[in-house]
Amino acid sequence: MGCFECCIKCLGGVPYASLVATILCFSGVALFCGCGHVALTGTVTILETHFSKVTSDHAMLTDVIQLMQYVIYGIASFFFLYGIILLAEGFYTTSAVKELHSEFKTTICGRCISGMFVFLTYILGVAWLGVFGFSAVPVFLFYNMWSTCAAMRSPIANLTNIDSICVDVRQYGIIPWNATPGKACGSTLGEICNTSEFYLSYHLYIVACAGAGATVIALLIYMMATTYNFAVLKFKSREDCCTKF
């Protein structure tokens, strides 16, 4: 067998679906975790500077954000390992690999492991759908503030009293109703929208939401790949049983 034929045969053993899903999963998780972590820090800065100047009013929110940042570290580590494991599982269960190794035999343990990956990937897919929906919430909140600032700056609006236009973050349940000042109006609101923290956090939340969406797509591809791999293992096990008689 020549070098070219050998390379073609080796390339045929690559699980391209799992490979694409792994790259997409790593990219999505990296965007979600990295951008989300920085955006949460910027959100705390905005709240402490402009909406809740008393530390005790937003102490619980600060603790929750810090907890979410630690959870982000765990998510990044887990999906780094899980993506590598699924990619390795794809290499060893793809049908092309079975053609390369004619003595490939399935075992009950192997089929159970493959079935476990199918179940776990489905659970993670459903969980990340929730994460994707949750990551859209800060995008919605920041968009409302940004659109309000854009309306104030628009010459078409013809506003006579911009101080009557306010954004009250207390109505979203982010901070308690007794927080001071709790809202920003007029020129103060415009100054907030012009700060680097607001601009950076808003766009980072958008990228983090996109990263969560990419992770959902990656898990969908993983679902199809792992389900196919499990079906091939089941078929191979039946084939082995039939050849014994």
CSV table of C-alpha atoms in Angstrom, one decimal:
chain,number,residue,atom,x,y,z
A,1,MET,CA,0.0,0.0,0.0
A,2,GLY,CA,1.4,3.4,-1.0
A,3,CYS,CA,1.7,6.4,1.1
A,4,PHE,CA,-1.2,8.2,-0.6
A,5,GLU,CA,-3.5,5.2,-0.1
A,6,CYS,CA,-2.5,4.9,3.5
A,7,CYS,CA,-3.2,8.6,4.2
A,8,ILE,CA,-6.6,8.4,2.5
A,9,LYS,CA,-7.5,5.4,4.6
A,10,CYS,CA,-6.4,7.1,7.8
A,11,LEU,CA,-8.4,10.2,6.9
A,12,GLY,CA,-11.4,8.0,6.4
A,13,GLY,CA,-11.1,7.0,10.1
A,14,VAL,CA,-11.6,10.6,11.3
A,15,PRO,CA,-15.0,11.2,13.0
A,16,TYR,CA,-15.6,14.5,11.2
A,17,ALA,CA,-18.9,15.1,13.0
A,18,SER,CA,-17.3,14.8,16.4
A,19,LEU,CA,-14.4,16.8,15.3
A,20,VAL,CA,-16.6,19.7,14.1
A,21,ALA,CA,-18.7,19.5,17.3
A,22,THR,CA,-15.5,19.6,19.5
A,23,ILE,CA,-14.2,22.7,17.8
A,24,LEU,CA,-17.5,24.4,18.0
A,25,CYS,CA,-18.0,23.3,21.6
A,26,PHE,CA,-14.6,24.6,22.6
A,27,SER,CA,-15.1,27.9,20.8
A,28,GLY,CA,-18.6,28.4,22.2
A,29,VAL,CA,-17.7,27.5,25.8
A,30,ALA,CA,-14.6,29.8,25.6
A,31,LEU,CA,-16.7,32.7,24.4
A,32,PHE,CA,-19.4,32.2,26.9
A,33,CYS,CA,-17.1,31.7,29.9
A,34,GLY,CA,-14.5,34.4,29.0
A,35,CYS,CA,-16.9,37.1,27.9
A,36,GLY,CA,-19.4,36.2,30.6
A,37,HIS,CA,-16.8,36.5,33.3
A,38,VAL,CA,-15.7,40.0,32.2
A,39,ALA,CA,-19.2,41.2,31.6
A,40,LEU,CA,-20.3,40.2,35.1
A,41,THR,CA,-17.4,42.2,36.6
A,42,GLY,CA,-18.4,45.2,34.5
A,43,THR,CA,-22.0,44.9,35.6
A,44,VAL,CA,-21.0,45.0,39.3
A,45,THR,CA,-19.0,48.1,38.6
A,46,ILE,CA,-22.0,49.8,36.9
A,47,LEU,CA,-24.3,48.9,39.7
A,48,GLU,CA,-22.0,50.1,42.4
A,49,THR,CA,-21.2,53.3,40.7
A,50,HIS,CA,-24.6,54.5,39.4
A,51,PHE,CA,-27.5,52.4,40.8
A,52,SER,CA,-26.7,51.1,44.3
A,53,LYS,CA,-24.1,53.2,46.2
A,54,VAL,CA,-24.8,51.5,49.5
A,55,THR,CA,-22.8,48.2,49.7
A,56,SER,CA,-25.4,46.4,51.8
A,57,ASP,CA,-28.1,46.9,49.2
A,58,HIS,CA,-26.3,44.8,46.6
A,59,ALA,CA,-24.3,42.5,48.8
A,60,MET,CA,-26.3,39.5,47.9
A,61,LEU,CA,-26.1,40.3,44.2
A,62,THR,CA,-22.3,40.6,44.4
A,63,ASP,CA,-22.1,37.2,46.1
A,64,VAL,CA,-24.3,35.6,43.4
A,65,ILE,CA,-22.1,37.1,40.7
A,66,GLN,CA,-19.0,35.8,42.3
A,67,LEU,CA,-20.5,32.4,42.6
A,68,MET,CA,-21.5,32.5,38.9
A,69,GLN,CA,-17.9,33.4,38.0
A,70,TYR,CA,-16.6,30.3,40.0
A,71,VAL,CA,-19.3,28.2,38.2
A,72,ILE,CA,-17.9,29.5,34.9
A,73,TYR,CA,-14.5,28.1,35.8
A,74,GLY,CA,-16.0,24.7,36.5
A,75,ILE,CA,-18.0,24.8,33.2
A,76,ALA,CA,-14.9,25.6,31.2
A,77,SER,CA,-12.9,22.8,32.8
A,78,PHE,CA,-15.6,20.2,32.5
A,79,PHE,CA,-16.4,20.8,28.8
A,80,PHE,CA,-12.7,20.8,28.0
A,81,LEU,CA,-12.4,17.3,29.3
A,82,TYR,CA,-15.8,16.2,28.1
A,83,GLY,CA,-15.1,17.4,24.5
A,84,ILE,CA,-11.9,15.4,24.4
A,85,ILE,CA,-13.6,12.3,25.8
A,86,LEU,CA,-16.4,12.5,23.2
A,87,LEU,CA,-13.9,13.1,20.4
A,88,ALA,CA,-11.9,10.0,21.5
A,89,GLU,CA,-15.1,8.0,21.7
A,90,GLY,CA,-15.9,9.1,18.2
A,91,PHE,CA,-12.6,7.9,16.9
A,92,TYR,CA,-13.0,4.4,18.5
A,93,THR,CA,-16.6,3.9,17.4
A,94,THR,CA,-16.7,5.3,13.9
A,95,SER,CA,-17.4,2.7,11.3
A,96,ALA,CA,-14.2,3.7,9.4
A,97,VAL,CA,-12.1,2.7,12.3
A,98,LYS,CA,-13.8,-0.7,12.4
A,99,GLU,CA,-12.8,-1.2,8.8
A,100,LEU,CA,-9.2,-0.4,9.7
A,101,HIS,CA,-9.2,-2.9,12.6
A,102,SER,CA,-10.8,-6.0,11.3
A,103,GLU,CA,-10.6,-7.7,14.7
A,104,PHE,CA,-12.7,-5.0,16.4
A,105,LYS,CA,-15.1,-6.6,18.9
A,106,THR,CA,-17.8,-4.9,20.9
A,107,THR,CA,-18.3,-5.6,24.6
A,108,ILE,CA,-21.1,-5.0,27.0
A,109,CYS,CA,-19.0,-2.5,28.9
A,110,GLY,CA,-18.3,-0.6,25.6
A,111,ARG,CA,-21.9,-0.4,24.7
A,112,CYS,CA,-22.9,0.7,28.2
A,113,ILE,CA,-20.2,3.5,28.1
A,114,SER,CA,-21.5,4.6,24.7
A,115,GLY,CA,-25.1,4.6,25.9
A,116,MET,CA,-24.0,6.7,28.9
A,117,PHE,CA,-22.5,9.3,26.6
A,118,VAL,CA,-25.8,9.4,24.7
A,119,PHE,CA,-27.8,10.0,27.8
A,120,LEU,CA,-25.3,12.5,29.3
A,121,THR,CA,-25.1,14.5,26.1
A,122,TYR,CA,-28.9,14.8,25.9
A,123,ILE,CA,-29.0,16.0,29.5
A,124,LEU,CA,-26.3,18.6,28.8
A,125,GLY,CA,-28.0,19.7,25.6
A,126,VAL,CA,-31.2,20.4,27.6
A,127,ALA,CA,-29.3,22.2,30.3
A,128,TRP,CA,-27.5,24.4,27.8
A,129,LEU,CA,-30.8,25.4,26.2
A,130,GLY,CA,-31.6,26.9,29.6
A,131,VAL,CA,-28.2,28.5,29.8
A,132,PHE,CA,-28.7,30.0,26.4
A,133,GLY,CA,-32.1,31.4,27.4
A,134,PHE,CA,-30.6,32.8,30.7
A,135,SER,CA,-27.7,34.4,28.9
A,136,ALA,CA,-30.2,36.4,26.7
A,137,VAL,CA,-31.6,38.1,29.9
A,138,PRO,CA,-28.7,40.6,30.4
A,139,VAL,CA,-28.6,41.2,26.7
A,140,PHE,CA,-32.3,42.3,26.9
A,141,LEU,CA,-31.7,44.5,30.0
A,142,PHE,CA,-28.7,46.2,28.4
A,143,TYR,CA,-30.5,46.6,25.1
A,144,ASN,CA,-33.4,48.4,26.9
A,145,MET,CA,-31.0,50.8,28.5
A,146,TRP,CA,-29.1,51.4,25.3
A,147,SER,CA,-32.2,52.0,23.2
A,148,THR,CA,-33.4,54.5,25.8
A,149,CYS,CA,-30.2,56.4,25.5
A,150,ALA,CA,-30.3,56.3,21.7
A,151,ALA,CA,-33.9,57.7,21.9
A,152,MET,CA,-32.7,60.6,24.0
A,153,ARG,CA,-29.9,61.4,21.6
A,154,SER,CA,-32.1,61.1,18.5
A,155,PRO,CA,-32.9,64.5,16.9
A,156,ILE,CA,-36.2,63.1,15.7
A,157,ALA,CA,-37.4,62.5,19.3
A,158,ASN,CA,-37.7,66.3,20.0
A,159,LEU,CA,-37.8,65.8,23.7
A,160,THR,CA,-38.4,68.9,25.9
A,161,ASN,CA,-37.5,67.3,29.2
A,162,ILE,CA,-35.0,64.4,29.1
A,163,ASP,CA,-34.9,64.2,32.9
A,164,SER,CA,-38.3,62.5,32.8
A,165,ILE,CA,-36.8,59.6,30.9
A,166,CYS,CA,-35.4,57.0,33.4
A,167,VAL,CA,-34.2,53.5,33.7
A,168,ASP,CA,-35.0,51.8,36.9
A,169,VAL,CA,-33.1,48.6,37.4
A,170,ARG,CA,-35.0,47.8,40.6
A,171,GLN,CA,-38.0,46.7,38.5
A,172,TYR,CA,-36.0,43.8,37.2
A,173,GLY,CA,-35.3,42.5,40.6
A,174,ILE,CA,-31.6,43.0,40.3
A,175,ILE,CA,-31.4,45.2,43.4
A,176,PRO,CA,-33.9,45.7,46.2
A,177,TRP,CA,-36.5,48.5,46.0
A,178,ASN,CA,-34.8,50.4,48.9
A,179,ALA,CA,-31.5,50.7,47.0
A,180,THR,CA,-30.3,54.2,46.4
A,181,PRO,CA,-30.6,55.8,43.9
A,182,GLY,CA,-31.9,52.7,42.1
A,183,LYS,CA,-32.5,54.5,38.8
A,184,ALA,CA,-30.8,56.9,36.4
A,185,CYS,CA,-32.5,59.7,34.5
A,186,GLY,CA,-31.7,62.2,31.8
A,187,SER,CA,-28.1,63.2,31.5
A,188,THR,CA,-27.0,60.8,34.1
A,189,LEU,CA,-28.4,57.9,32.1
A,190,GLY,CA,-26.6,59.3,29.0
A,191,GLU,CA,-23.4,59.4,30.9
A,192,ILE,CA,-23.8,55.7,31.9
A,193,CYS,CA,-24.4,54.7,28.3
A,194,ASN,CA,-21.2,56.5,27.3
A,195,THR,CA,-19.0,54.7,29.8
A,196,SER,CA,-16.6,52.1,28.7
A,197,GLU,CA,-18.0,49.6,31.3
A,198,PHE,CA,-21.4,49.8,29.8
A,199,TYR,CA,-20.3,49.5,26.2
A,200,LEU,CA,-17.9,46.6,26.9
A,201,SER,CA,-20.3,44.7,29.1
A,202,TYR,CA,-23.2,45.1,26.6
A,203,HIS,CA,-21.2,43.7,23.7
A,204,LEU,CA,-19.6,41.0,25.8
A,205,TYR,CA,-23.0,39.7,26.9
A,206,ILE,CA,-24.0,39.5,23.2
A,207,VAL,CA,-20.9,37.5,22.4
A,208,ALA,CA,-21.4,35.3,25.5
A,209,CYS,CA,-25.0,34.6,24.4
A,210,ALA,CA,-23.7,33.7,20.9
A,211,GLY,CA,-21.2,31.4,22.5
A,212,ALA,CA,-23.9,29.7,24.5
A,213,GLY,CA,-25.9,29.2,21.2
A,214,ALA,CA,-22.8,27.8,19.5
A,215,THR,CA,-22.4,25.3,22.4
A,216,VAL,CA,-26.0,24.2,22.0
A,217,ILE,CA,-25.4,23.5,18.3
A,218,ALA,CA,-22.2,21.6,19.2
A,219,LEU,CA,-24.2,19.5,21.7
A,220,LEU,CA,-26.8,18.8,19.0
A,221,ILE,CA,-24.1,17.5,16.7
A,222,TYR,CA,-22.7,15.5,19.6
A,223,MET,CA,-26.2,14.0,20.2
A,224,MET,CA,-26.4,12.8,16.6
A,225,ALA,CA,-22.9,11.5,16.6
A,226,THR,CA,-23.1,9.6,19.9
A,227,THR,CA,-26.5,8.2,19.0
A,228,TYR,CA,-25.2,7.0,15.6
A,229,ASN,CA,-22.1,5.5,17.4
A,230,PHE,CA,-24.3,3.7,19.9
A,231,ALA,CA,-26.5,2.3,17.1
A,232,VAL,CA,-23.4,1.1,15.2
A,233,LEU,CA,-22.2,-0.7,18.4
A,234,LYS,CA,-25.6,-2.4,18.8
A,235,PHE,CA,-25.5,-3.5,15.2
A,236,LYS,CA,-22.0,-4.8,15.5
A,237,SER,CA,-22.8,-6.7,18.7
A,238,ARG,CA,-25.8,-8.4,16.9
A,239,GLU,CA,-23.5,-9.2,13.9
A,240,ASP,CA,-21.0,-10.8,16.3
A,241,CYS,CA,-23.7,-12.9,17.9
A,242,CYS,CA,-24.9,-14.1,14.5
A,243,THR,CA,-21.4,-15.1,13.3
A,244,LYS,CA,-20.9,-17.3,16.3
A,245,PHE,CA,-23.5,-19.8,15.1
